Amino acid sequence: MAGKTLYDKLWEAHLVQNRDDGSALIYIDRHIVHEVTSPQAFEGLRLAGRPLWRADSILATPDHNVPTTLSERAKGVDGIEDSVSKIQVQTLDDNCDEFGVVEYKINDARQGIVHVIGPESGACLPGMTIVCGDSHTATNGALGALAHGIGTSEVEHVMATQCLVAKKMKNLLIKVDGTLGKGVSAKDVVLAIIAKIGTAGGTGFAMEFGGQVFRDMSMEGRMTVCNMAIEAGARAGMVAVDDKTIEYVKGRDFAPKGEQWDQAETYWRTLVSDDDAVFDKVVEINGSEILPQVSWGTSPEMVLPVNASVPEPQLESDPVKKSSIERALSYMGLQGGQAITDIKVDRVFIGSCTNSRIEDIRQAAEVAKGRKVADSVIQAMVVPGSGQVKAQAEAEGLDKILVEAGFEWREPGCSMCLAMNADKLGNGEHCASTSNRNFEGRQGYGGRTHLVSPAMAAAAAIAGHFVDVREF
Amino acid sequence: MKSFTQIDGLVAPMDRANVDTDMIIPKNFLKSIKRSGFGKNLFDELRYMDEGLPDQDCSHRPLNPDFPLNFPRYQDAQVLLARENFGCGSSREHAPWALDDYGFRCVIAPSFADIFYNNSFKNGLLPLILPAEVVDQLFAEMYANEGYRLHVDLAAQTVTTPSGESFSFEIDEFRKHCMLNGLDDIGLTLQEADAIRAFEEKAKQTTPWVFGMIKA
């Protein structure tokens, strides 16, 4: 009999029972909750008179709507100037209080973006099933966990039953061997993967990232990669447990201690795909050939190496693809054949659940050190992913380096990744952004997003246009 | 949940691939704490010429004359005809809520993003997969015939054109059953509460660190 994949093992360990109709009931260990996708779920419970199945499975925090300026933030929920955002954050507080859910409130030192604080607090651990009403929940798969986004109806379902009705996905292995070149980061790796397989390449699959590049990668880097599994169509991305995973988890607030730690570590070390495991699909990429990446269009698959030129629609024979290239070029205000390095940037955003961890801030600061943001750049902001990342960065003096270079140093939250708070792009502005989606209007009405790594974003801020960070 | 048995609905086009959830319902409208009222902001940035605001009266906003849903011939459409990977992007259930609130009961496409597909079933909105060449044919027939309608029968798993041509589609048995009967998922799962408790008791032995760590 063939061996099992990591996903097979995680699935089997959480299978409550198979149903006759081909679906299955899967037990959920951890549920992370934020203000945007939970109010209707709490309301549903109230209307049906249903209690939470297990309140101690939930950790909540507001992140999407929170302001990131200190002046607005200092006054807590009351200080949120956008009245609609304020209601949503207040509603989360009220619901958590009513249902007895632990919440890191807006000015708690542990508050942050859900997918940053999950691993950071130890609330999310290897071997767990983890859900959140947010598609970037796959980030937690970096721990060797089965983590994925769900809709609000499923948020309510998990709150009431601690389970999800699911069907087993297929197994996809993304194998990246070789060694990454200087200046090439986890973000470039995942953008290159999406460029290769497309935004629907992983639909229906659980995606495991394997190979030397991921073995060599830090936990933060693995989180960046798993975070964007959904941009390749896969709900769940994951990396097998190894020494780095164990070291990362050890000592975190909600991680097991003492004897339980030993029991946990022994179990976690089994969370790897067996040598003879069979994947339904395998994609191999040579990591040594990956260059720094920049997205040019309005879908995360519209990505090219920094030394390339924007595609020319007349060279595309497929009519649906041709028209999508034309539409993207028109929205982005670009000419086919234009060099990526000729694209000027108006704003720079370093942050989001993809790239707001300490390693990301370090990479940005390394590039920014002793340099200045170009005069032509309206704004360059760095938004740490959590209160703890912020504190760590400040302890290392990274905030000073960035501020001296002309970057704004903000309070933690989702910020300009999706512009639900006050941080937005203006109409027609180009942004070098370390976030995960370059959809039309994502970062502000008419805004033009280019997805890049933190080092590439910092370099673009200084040059005023995209540059190859390897030559910077 | 609203049930879905069969409809005979006017068809409207969303003729592009990779329609994402930010396009279906932009983020400024996600601040609502309700499930309803999103229809007026469906495809907001494509549908209107100005930038939309939450809680705004949309009846006087300038409409984009080139956007098909604004054409008189597609008013009151119940079936949306779309391309590959419809609903990619975020997990926001506001996307199916907006489509449903606008009046759509069914989206037909060659493929859907996983989370959107799943969310649709929770809201009585049928995401229906047909082969790309069939979708091409339906687009062509729809463009050529004003008032083009499709008959969708969930029990029989068929889509029938005005000329009587019929296509069958696949759907998971459990999803079909819930949708036909408008069943409440949570109520169904709670019937298995004993099995969930038994699982939990076992898990407390094998993975005790999963339980009780996060306390108020």
Tab-separated table of N, CA, C and O in Angstrom, chain A residues 13-14 17 19 21 23 25 27 29-30 36 40 50 53-54 56 58 65 82 84-85 88 102 133-135 150-154 156-157 161 165 167 199-200 203-204 235 254-256 260 263-264 327 418 420 437 439-442 444-445, chain B residues 16-18 20 22 27 30-35 45 49-51 85 89-94 97 112 114-115 118-119 122 172-174 184-187 189-190 192-193 195-197 199-200 205-206 208-216:
chain	number	residue	atom	x	y	z
A	13	ALA	N	-6.533	12.250	10.765
A	13	ALA	CA	-6.476	12.516	12.208
A	13	ALA	C	-7.670	13.359	12.684
A	13	ALA	O	-7.900	13.478	13.880
A	14	HIS	N	-8.403	13.956	11.752
A	14	HIS	CA	-9.516	14.823	12.140
A	14	HIS	C	-10.867	14.366	11.611
A	14	HIS	O	-11.852	15.091	11.703
A	17	GLN	N	-16.432	11.343	11.078
A	17	GLN	CA	-17.006	10.200	10.361
A	17	GLN	C	-17.324	10.531	8.912
A	17	GLN	O	-17.564	11.676	8.555
A	19	ARG	N	-19.830	10.238	5.771
A	19	ARG	CA	-21.276	10.120	5.608
A	19	ARG	C	-21.594	9.282	4.372
A	19	ARG	O	-20.751	9.127	3.491
A	21	ASP	N	-23.404	9.966	1.924
A	21	ASP	CA	-23.533	10.718	0.672
A	21	ASP	C	-22.187	11.148	0.094
A	21	ASP	O	-22.130	11.945	-0.833
A	23	SER	N	-19.779	12.843	1.652
A	23	SER	CA	-19.138	13.927	2.388
A	23	SER	C	-18.589	13.368	3.698
A	23	SER	O	-18.776	12.192	4.015
A	25	LEU	N	-17.413	14.513	7.983
A	25	LEU	CA	-17.418	15.488	9.061
A	25	LEU	C	-15.982	15.565	9.590
A	25	LEU	O	-15.405	14.556	10.002
A	27	TYR	N	-13.246	17.436	12.197
A	27	TYR	CA	-13.148	18.193	13.456
A	27	TYR	C	-12.177	19.363	13.307
A	27	TYR	O	-11.089	19.223	12.744
A	29	ASP	N	-9.798	22.088	15.130
A	29	ASP	CA	-9.110	22.342	16.400
A	29	ASP	C	-9.096	23.825	16.762
A	29	ASP	O	-9.264	24.180	17.930
A	30	ARG	N	-8.796	24.656	15.768
A	30	ARG	CA	-8.605	26.074	16.065
A	30	ARG	C	-9.401	26.944	15.102
A	30	ARG	O	-9.412	26.686	13.894
A	36	VAL	N	-14.683	41.167	10.066
A	36	VAL	CA	-15.413	41.329	8.803
A	36	VAL	C	-16.343	40.157	8.498
A	36	VAL	O	-17.465	40.355	8.027
A	40	GLN	N	-22.230	38.234	11.056
A	40	GLN	CA	-23.429	37.506	10.613
A	40	GLN	C	-23.467	36.099	11.206
A	40	GLN	O	-24.540	35.523	11.379
A	50	ARG	N	-28.295	29.050	19.615
A	50	ARG	CA	-27.251	28.015	19.716
A	50	ARG	C	-26.024	28.557	20.447
A	50	ARG	O	-25.574	29.664	20.163
A	53	TRP	N	-19.837	25.685	20.486
A	53	TRP	CA	-19.520	24.308	20.867
A	53	TRP	C	-18.324	24.299	21.822
A	53	TRP	O	-18.330	23.622	22.834
A	54	ARG	N	-17.287	25.095	21.483
A	54	ARG	CA	-16.076	25.082	22.312
A	54	ARG	C	-15.409	26.456	22.227
A	54	ARG	O	-14.613	26.725	21.309
A	56	ASP	N	-13.068	27.701	23.856
A	56	ASP	CA	-11.603	27.728	23.972
A	56	ASP	C	-10.892	27.311	22.684
A	56	ASP	O	-9.666	27.202	22.652
A	58	ILE	N	-11.377	29.216	20.065
A	58	ILE	CA	-11.428	30.456	19.270
A	58	ILE	C	-10.500	31.531	19.814
A	58	ILE	O	-10.422	31.749	21.024
A	65	ASN	N	-10.224	46.517	9.624
A	65	ASN	CA	-10.734	47.902	9.689
A	65	ASN	C	-9.927	48.829	10.577
A	65	ASN	O	-10.247	50.005	10.671
A	82	ASP	N	-13.907	56.362	10.701
A	82	ASP	CA	-14.916	55.831	9.780
A	82	ASP	C	-15.991	55.129	10.620
A	82	ASP	O	-15.749	54.108	11.250
A	84	VAL	N	-18.625	53.411	9.915
A	84	VAL	CA	-19.036	52.051	9.542
A	84	VAL	C	-17.985	51.041	10.020
A	84	VAL	O	-18.308	49.967	10.528
A	85	SER	N	-16.715	51.398	9.868
A	85	SER	CA	-15.636	50.537	10.376
A	85	SER	C	-15.726	50.397	11.891
A	85	SER	O	-15.527	49.316	12.446
A	88	GLN	N	-18.229	47.877	12.988
A	88	GLN	CA	-17.808	46.488	12.783
A	88	GLN	C	-16.818	46.025	13.866
A	88	GLN	O	-16.915	44.909	14.373
A	102	VAL	N	-12.015	34.706	23.725
A	102	VAL	CA	-10.812	35.514	23.977
A	102	VAL	C	-10.517	36.368	22.738
A	102	VAL	O	-10.426	35.852	21.624
A	133	GLY	N	-12.569	32.808	8.754
A	133	GLY	CA	-13.338	33.368	7.652
A	133	GLY	C	-12.475	34.312	6.841
A	133	GLY	O	-12.724	35.515	6.799
A	134	ASP	N	-11.444	33.745	6.229
A	134	ASP	CA	-10.475	34.545	5.499
A	134	ASP	C	-9.625	33.606	4.660
A	134	ASP	O	-9.070	32.638	5.184
A	135	SER	N	-9.527	33.899	3.380
A	135	SER	CA	-8.887	32.947	2.463
A	135	SER	C	-7.396	32.784	2.707
A	135	SER	O	-6.804	31.816	2.240
A	150	ILE	N	-12.746	29.857	5.122
A	150	ILE	CA	-14.136	29.422	5.009
A	150	ILE	C	-15.022	30.667	4.903
A	150	ILE	O	-14.599	31.761	5.258
A	151	GLY	N	-16.243	30.470	4.433
A	151	GLY	CA	-17.201	31.571	4.370
A	151	GLY	C	-17.906	31.752	5.709
A	151	GLY	O	-17.702	30.962	6.643
A	152	THR	N	-18.736	32.770	5.777
A	152	THR	CA	-19.384	33.097	7.047
A	152	THR	C	-20.363	32.005	7.510
A	152	THR	O	-20.482	31.751	8.707
A	153	SER	N	-21.056	31.355	6.578
A	153	SER	CA	-21.957	30.262	6.985
A	153	SER	C	-21.170	29.154	7.656
A	153	SER	O	-21.629	28.542	8.630
A	154	GLU	N	-19.967	28.898	7.129
A	154	GLU	CA	-19.126	27.860	7.741
A	154	GLU	C	-18.522	28.339	9.062
A	154	GLU	O	-18.292	27.527	9.958
A	156	GLU	N	-20.113	30.097	11.181
A	156	GLU	CA	-21.214	29.801	12.114
A	156	GLU	C	-21.306	28.291	12.381
A	156	GLU	O	-21.513	27.863	13.519
A	157	HIS	N	-21.105	27.517	11.319
A	157	HIS	CA	-21.176	26.057	11.444
A	157	HIS	C	-20.102	25.543	12.404
A	157	HIS	O	-20.370	24.692	13.264
A	161	THR	N	-20.764	23.652	15.907
A	161	THR	CA	-20.584	22.189	15.869
A	161	THR	C	-19.137	21.729	16.018
A	161	THR	O	-18.877	20.530	16.146
A	165	VAL	N	-18.406	20.252	7.232
A	165	VAL	CA	-18.775	19.202	6.289
A	165	VAL	C	-17.862	19.391	5.083
A	165	VAL	O	-17.821	20.477	4.503
A	167	LYS	N	-15.282	17.509	1.737
A	167	LYS	CA	-14.937	16.380	0.882
A	167	LYS	C	-13.431	16.409	0.736
A	167	LYS	O	-12.855	17.493	0.620
A	199	THR	N	-3.894	30.983	-11.623
A	199	THR	CA	-4.706	31.208	-10.419
A	199	THR	C	-5.722	30.092	-10.181
A	199	THR	O	-6.338	30.046	-9.126
A	200	ALA	N	-5.897	29.217	-11.160
A	200	ALA	CA	-6.788	28.070	-10.934
A	200	ALA	C	-6.008	26.764	-10.915
A	200	ALA	O	-6.589	25.687	-10.823
A	203	THR	N	-6.875	24.590	-7.917
A	203	THR	CA	-8.278	24.402	-7.551
A	203	THR	C	-8.579	22.920	-7.316
A	203	THR	O	-8.238	22.076	-8.136
A	204	GLY	N	-9.189	22.643	-6.177
A	204	GLY	CA	-9.550	21.262	-5.844
A	204	GLY	C	-8.440	20.488	-5.145
A	204	GLY	O	-8.631	19.344	-4.767
A	235	ARG	N	-7.088	25.985	-1.598
A	235	ARG	CA	-7.561	26.507	-0.311
A	235	ARG	C	-6.508	26.331	0.769
A	235	ARG	O	-6.379	27.149	1.661
A	254	PHE	N	0.647	29.767	23.689
A	254	PHE	CA	-0.336	28.685	23.754
A	254	PHE	C	0.254	27.323	23.365
A	254	PHE	O	-0.483	26.354	23.176
A	255	ALA	N	1.573	27.263	23.219
A	255	ALA	CA	2.202	25.974	22.892
A	255	ALA	C	2.231	25.107	24.144
A	255	ALA	O	2.287	25.628	25.257
A	256	PRO	N	2.172	23.786	23.972
A	256	PRO	CA	2.224	22.909	25.146
A	256	PRO	C	3.563	23.009	25.860
A	256	PRO	O	4.574	23.364	25.255
A	260	GLN	N	3.558	17.469	28.113
A	260	GLN	CA	2.710	17.597	26.918
A	260	GLN	C	3.532	18.020	25.715
A	260	GLN	O	3.244	17.651	24.579
A	263	GLN	N	5.126	14.936	24.268
A	263	GLN	CA	4.106	14.147	23.558
A	263	GLN	C	3.796	14.803	22.205
A	263	GLN	O	3.700	14.126	21.181
A	264	ALA	N	3.680	16.136	22.244
A	264	ALA	CA	3.353	16.873	21.020
A	264	ALA	C	4.480	16.764	20.002
A	264	ALA	O	4.252	16.463	18.826
A	327	ARG	N	-7.305	44.096	-21.325
A	327	ARG	CA	-8.056	44.745	-20.260
A	327	ARG	C	-7.126	45.122	-19.101
A	327	ARG	O	-7.204	46.204	-18.548
A	418	LEU	N	-6.017	45.663	1.522
A	418	LEU	CA	-7.358	45.701	0.936
A	418	LEU	C	-8.096	46.982	1.259
A	418	LEU	O	-9.280	47.115	0.942
A	420	MET	N	-9.562	48.577	3.618
A	420	MET	CA	-10.846	48.735	4.316
A	420	MET	C	-10.740	49.829	5.368
A	420	MET	O	-11.743	50.301	5.883
A	437	ARG	N	-2.815	40.398	-3.497
A	437	ARG	CA	-3.773	40.474	-4.615
A	437	ARG	C	-3.632	41.794	-5.358
A	437	ARG	O	-3.607	42.854	-4.736
A	439	PHE	N	-5.918	42.594	-7.781
A	439	PHE	CA	-7.207	42.732	-8.458
A	439	PHE	C	-7.546	44.211	-8.655
A	439	PHE	O	-7.120	45.057	-7.875
A	440	GLU	N	-8.379	44.479	-9.653
A	440	GLU	CA	-8.828	45.854	-9.894
A	440	GLU	C	-9.459	46.429	-8.635
A	440	GLU	O	-10.331	45.813	-8.029
A	441	GLY	N	-9.024	47.607	-8.252
A	441	GLY	CA	-9.637	48.312	-7.127
A	441	GLY	C	-9.304	47.757	-5.756
A	441	GLY	O	-9.763	48.289	-4.753
A	442	ARG	N	-8.504	46.717	-5.687
A	442	ARG	CA	-8.229	46.058	-4.420
A	442	ARG	C	-7.668	47.025	-3.370
A	442	ARG	O	-8.079	47.024	-2.219
A	444	GLY	N	-7.733	50.303	-3.463
A	444	GLY	CA	-8.348	51.622	-3.576
A	444	GLY	C	-8.917	51.750	-4.977
A	444	GLY	O	-8.393	51.157	-5.929
A	445	TYR	N	-9.973	52.525	-5.090
A	445	TYR	CA	-10.684	52.690	-6.364
A	445	TYR	C	-9.726	53.178	-7.456
A	445	TYR	O	-9.106	54.233	-7.318
B	16	ARG	N	-15.911	37.273	-18.923
B	16	ARG	CA	-14.462	37.320	-18.738
B	16	ARG	C	-14.043	36.235	-17.751
B	16	ARG	O	-14.829	35.836	-16.896
B	17	ALA	N	-12.799	35.778	-17.914
B	17	ALA	CA	-12.286	34.719	-17.037
B	17	ALA	C	-11.808	35.323	-15.727
B	17	ALA	O	-11.579	36.535	-15.634
B	18	ASN	N	-11.672	34.479	-14.696
B	18	ASN	CA	-11.081	34.890	-13.411
B	18	ASN	C	-11.810	36.065	-12.762
B	18	ASN	O	-11.167	36.978	-12.228
B	20	ASP	N	-13.029	37.934	-9.969
B	20	ASP	CA	-12.634	37.747	-8.571
B	20	ASP	C	-13.676	38.338	-7.625
B	20	ASP	O	-14.555	39.094	-8.035
B	22	ASP	N	-13.314	40.539	-5.321
B	22	ASP	CA	-13.245	42.001	-5.186
B	22	ASP	C	-14.079	42.667	-6.279
B	22	ASP	O	-14.627	43.741	-6.087
B	27	LYS	N	-14.418	45.769	-1.470
B	27	LYS	CA	-14.215	45.720	-0.016
B	27	LYS	C	-14.946	46.798	0.761
B	27	LYS	O	-15.267	46.593	1.928
B	30	LEU	N	-17.969	45.548	2.569
B	30	LEU	CA	-17.877	44.422	3.495
B	30	LEU	C	-18.019	44.869	4.942
B	30	LEU	O	-17.928	44.065	5.856
B	31	LYS	N	-18.196	46.150	5.136
B	31	LYS	CA	-18.250	46.657	6.508
B	31	LYS	C	-19.616	46.459	7.142
B	31	LYS	O	-19.796	46.735	8.314
B	32	SER	N	-20.571	46.016	6.356
B	32	SER	CA	-21.910	45.781	6.884
B	32	SER	C	-21.885	44.604	7.854
B	32	SER	O	-21.124	43.656	7.683
B	33	ILE	N	-22.716	44.668	8.867
B	33	ILE	CA	-22.800	43.525	9.778
B	33	ILE	C	-24.046	42.680	9.477
B	33	ILE	O	-24.416	41.808	10.231
B	34	LYS	N	-24.677	42.972	8.322
B	34	LYS	CA	-25.865	42.220	7.909
B	34	LYS	C	-25.554	41.284	6.738
B	34	LYS	O	-24.500	41.375	6.118
B	35	ARG	N	-26.498	40.416	6.420
B	35	ARG	CA	-26.351	39.490	5.304
B	35	ARG	C	-27.041	39.991	4.038
B	35	ARG	O	-26.907	39.381	2.974
B	45	GLU	N	-17.779	48.405	-9.169
B	45	GLU	CA	-16.799	49.220	-9.918
B	45	GLU	C	-16.951	49.077	-11.429
B	45	GLU	O	-16.454	49.903	-12.185
B	49	MET	N	-20.186	54.482	-12.812
B	49	MET	CA	-19.067	55.288	-13.297
B	49	MET	C	-18.329	55.988	-12.155
B	49	MET	O	-17.268	56.550	-12.360
B	50	ASP	N	-18.919	56.011	-10.969
B	50	ASP	CA	-18.280	56.699	-9.843
B	50	ASP	C	-17.871	55.693	-8.763
B	50	ASP	O	-18.171	54.506	-8.864
B	51	GLU	N	-17.205	56.186	-7.759
B	51	GLU	CA	-16.772	55.324	-6.662
B	51	GLU	C	-17.916	55.178	-5.669
B	51	GLU	O	-18.486	56.177	-5.220
B	85	ASN	N	-12.909	29.862	-13.695
B	85	ASN	CA	-12.403	30.297	-12.389
B	85	ASN	C	-13.225	31.440	-11.797
B	85	ASN	O	-12.684	32.371	-11.192
B	89	GLY	N	-10.295	34.422	-5.427
B	89	GLY	CA	-9.949	35.467	-4.469
B	89	GLY	C	-10.379	35.116	-3.075
B	89	GLY	O	-10.149	34.002	-2.612
B	90	SER	N	-11.033	36.035	-2.427
B	90	SER	CA	-11.241	35.923	-0.984
B	90	SER	C	-12.372	34.974	-0.625
B	90	SER	O	-13.115	34.498	-1.482
B	91	SER	N	-12.513	34.737	0.684
B	91	SER	CA	-13.544	33.810	1.168
B	91	SER	C	-14.852	34.537	1.462
B	91	SER	O	-15.795	33.930	1.933
B	92	ARG	N	-14.911	35.835	1.178
B	92	ARG	CA	-16.082	36.631	1.560
B	92	ARG	C	-17.392	36.025	1.038
B	92	ARG	O	-17.597	35.878	-0.154
B	93	GLU	N	-18.279	35.707	1.940
B	93	GLU	CA	-19.578	35.157	1.545
B	93	GLU	C	-20.469	36.277	1.009
B	93	GLU	O	-21.527	36.028	0.438
B	94	HIS	N	-19.993	37.517	1.207
B	94	HIS	CA	-20.690	38.672	0.651
B	94	HIS	C	-20.824	38.533	-0.872
B	94	HIS	O	-21.706	39.154	-1.456
B	97	TRP	N	-23.864	36.448	-1.420
B	97	TRP	CA	-24.968	37.256	-0.875
B	97	TRP	C	-25.357	38.352	-1.869
B	97	TRP	O	-26.539	38.634	-2.072
B	112	PHE	N	-15.191	26.994	-11.151
B	112	PHE	CA	-15.350	27.967	-10.062
B	112	PHE	C	-14.171	27.840	-9.099
B	112	PHE	O	-13.586	26.757	-8.965
B	114	ASP	N	-12.755	27.333	-5.407
B	114	ASP	CA	-13.278	26.415	-4.388
B	114	ASP	C	-14.158	27.073	-3.320
B	114	ASP	O	-15.220	26.570	-2.982
B	115	ILE	N	-13.662	28.171	-2.737
B	115	ILE	CA	-14.379	28.730	-1.590
B	115	ILE	C	-15.696	29.369	-2.045
B	115	ILE	O	-16.735	29.193	-1.414
B	118	ASN	N	-18.255	26.662	-2.687
B	118	ASN	CA	-18.779	26.156	-1.423
B	118	ASN	C	-19.765	27.137	-0.785
B	118	ASN	O	-20.844	26.758	-0.323
B	119	ASN	N	-19.383	28.406	-0.760
B	119	ASN	CA	-20.235	29.432	-0.141
B	119	ASN	C	-21.587	29.552	-0.846
B	119	ASN	O	-22.602	29.832	-0.210
B	122	LYS	N	-24.428	27.448	0.366
B	122	LYS	CA	-24.984	27.788	1.678
B	122	LYS	C	-26.078	28.835	1.561
B	122	LYS	O	-26.714	29.200	2.544
B	172	ASP	N	-22.343	17.184	-6.312
B	172	ASP	CA	-22.220	16.244	-5.186
B	172	ASP	C	-23.598	15.928	-4.624
B	172	ASP	O	-24.437	16.812	-4.493
B	173	GLU	N	-23.762	14.670	-4.259
B	173	GLU	CA	-25.058	14.212	-3.768
B	173	GLU	C	-25.519	14.990	-2.528
B	173	GLU	O	-26.672	15.413	-2.419
B	174	PHE	N	-24.594	15.225	-1.580
B	174	PHE	CA	-25.012	15.887	-0.333
B	174	PHE	C	-25.375	17.344	-0.561
B	174	PHE	O	-26.277	17.883	0.051
B	184	ASP	N	-30.906	23.151	6.715
B	184	ASP	CA	-30.000	23.862	7.593
B	184	ASP	C	-28.848	22.925	7.957
B	184	ASP	O	-29.021	21.961	8.695
B	185	ASP	N	-27.665	23.237	7.416
B	185	ASP	CA	-26.453	22.437	7.643
B	185	ASP	C	-26.164	22.178	9.113
B	185	ASP	O	-25.769	21.085	9.497
B	186	ILE	N	-26.308	23.240	9.893
B	186	ILE	CA	-25.923	23.135	11.306
B	186	ILE	C	-26.841	22.151	12.020
B	186	ILE	O	-26.390	21.290	12.773
B	187	GLY	N	-28.126	22.269	11.741
B	187	GLY	CA	-29.085	21.351	12.334
B	187	GLY	C	-28.750	19.903	11.993
B	187	GLY	O	-28.786	19.013	12.843
B	189	THR	N	-25.757	18.668	11.135
B	189	THR	CA	-24.521	18.237	11.797
B	189	THR	C	-24.765	17.954	13.274
B	189	THR	O	-24.193	17.015	13.838
B	190	LEU	N	-25.611	18.758	13.899
B	190	LEU	CA	-25.870	18.557	15.326
B	190	LEU	C	-26.552	17.213	15.599
B	190	LEU	O	-26.503	16.705	16.717
B	192	GLU	N	-25.340	14.667	14.606
B	192	GLU	CA	-24.180	13.785	14.795
B	192	GLU	C	-23.376	14.182	16.037
B	192	GLU	O	-22.195	13.845	16.150
B	193	ALA	N	-24.017	14.896	16.936
B	193	ALA	CA	-23.313	15.419	18.115
B	193	ALA	C	-22.624	14.315	18.923
B	193	ALA	O	-21.516	14.524	19.444
B	195	ALA	N	-21.244	11.576	17.871
B	195	ALA	CA	-19.997	11.196	17.189
B	195	ALA	C	-18.933	12.278	17.400
B	195	ALA	O	-17.748	11.968	17.584
B	196	ILE	N	-19.356	13.538	17.389
B	196	ILE	CA	-18.393	14.631	17.592
B	196	ILE	C	-17.828	14.548	19.021
B	196	ILE	O	-16.620	14.662	19.225
B	197	ARG	N	-18.702	14.303	19.985
B	197	ARG	CA	-18.240	14.205	21.385
B	197	ARG	C	-17.298	13.022	21.568
B	197	ARG	O	-16.284	13.117	22.252
B	199	PHE	N	-15.374	11.724	19.311
B	199	PHE	CA	-14.100	12.103	18.682
B	199	PHE	C	-13.294	12.981	19.632
B	199	PHE	O	-12.085	12.793	19.823
B	200	GLU	N	-13.982	13.927	20.240
B	200	GLU	CA	-13.331	14.882	21.136
B	200	GLU	C	-12.704	14.182	22.344
B	200	GLU	O	-11.582	14.509	22.745
B	205	GLN	N	-7.072	12.717	24.679
B	205	GLN	CA	-5.970	11.845	25.078
B	205	GLN	C	-4.779	11.974	24.126
B	205	GLN	O	-3.638	12.076	24.565
B	206	THR	N	-5.066	11.960	22.825
B	206	THR	CA	-3.966	11.919	21.857
B	206	THR	C	-3.337	13.297	21.606
B	206	THR	O	-2.135	13.395	21.395
B	208	PRO	N	-3.847	16.466	23.719
B	208	PRO	CA	-4.468	17.264	24.790
B	208	PRO	C	-4.186	18.765	24.677
B	208	PRO	O	-4.980	19.574	25.168
B	209	TRP	N	-3.071	19.133	24.017
B	209	TRP	CA	-2.702	20.554	23.920
B	209	TRP	C	-3.658	21.358	23.036
B	209	TRP	O	-3.592	22.577	23.026
B	210	VAL	N	-4.517	20.658	22.309
B	210	VAL	CA	-5.489	21.353	21.460
B	210	VAL	C	-6.600	21.971	22.326
B	210	VAL	O	-7.247	22.935	21.930
B	211	PHE	N	-6.773	21.419	23.512
B	211	PHE	CA	-7.933	21.804	24.336
B	211	PHE	C	-7.538	22.695	25.512
B	211	PHE	O	-6.503	22.473	26.136
B	212	GLY	N	-8.405	23.658	25.778
B	212	GLY	CA	-8.313	24.396	27.033
B	212	GLY	C	-7.218	25.432	27.145
B	212	GLY	O	-7.087	26.079	28.176
B	213	MET	N	-6.386	25.597	26.084
B	213	MET	CA	-5.280	26.545	26.217
B	213	MET	C	-5.751	28.003	26.185
B	213	MET	O	-5.215	28.849	26.883
B	214	ILE	N	-6.734	28.291	25.336
B	214	ILE	CA	-7.174	29.679	25.190
B	214	ILE	C	-8.359	29.918	26.110
B	214	ILE	O	-9.453	29.423	25.861
B	215	LYS	N	-8.107	30.644	27.179
B	215	LYS	CA	-9.164	30.846	28.178
B	215	LYS	C	-9.360	32.324	28.456
B	215	LYS	O	-8.401	33.084	28.459
B	216	ALA	N	-10.597	32.686	28.709
B	216	ALA	CA	-10.894	34.093	29.000
B	216	ALA	C	-10.355	34.444	30.390
B	216	ALA	O	-10.255	33.586	31.249
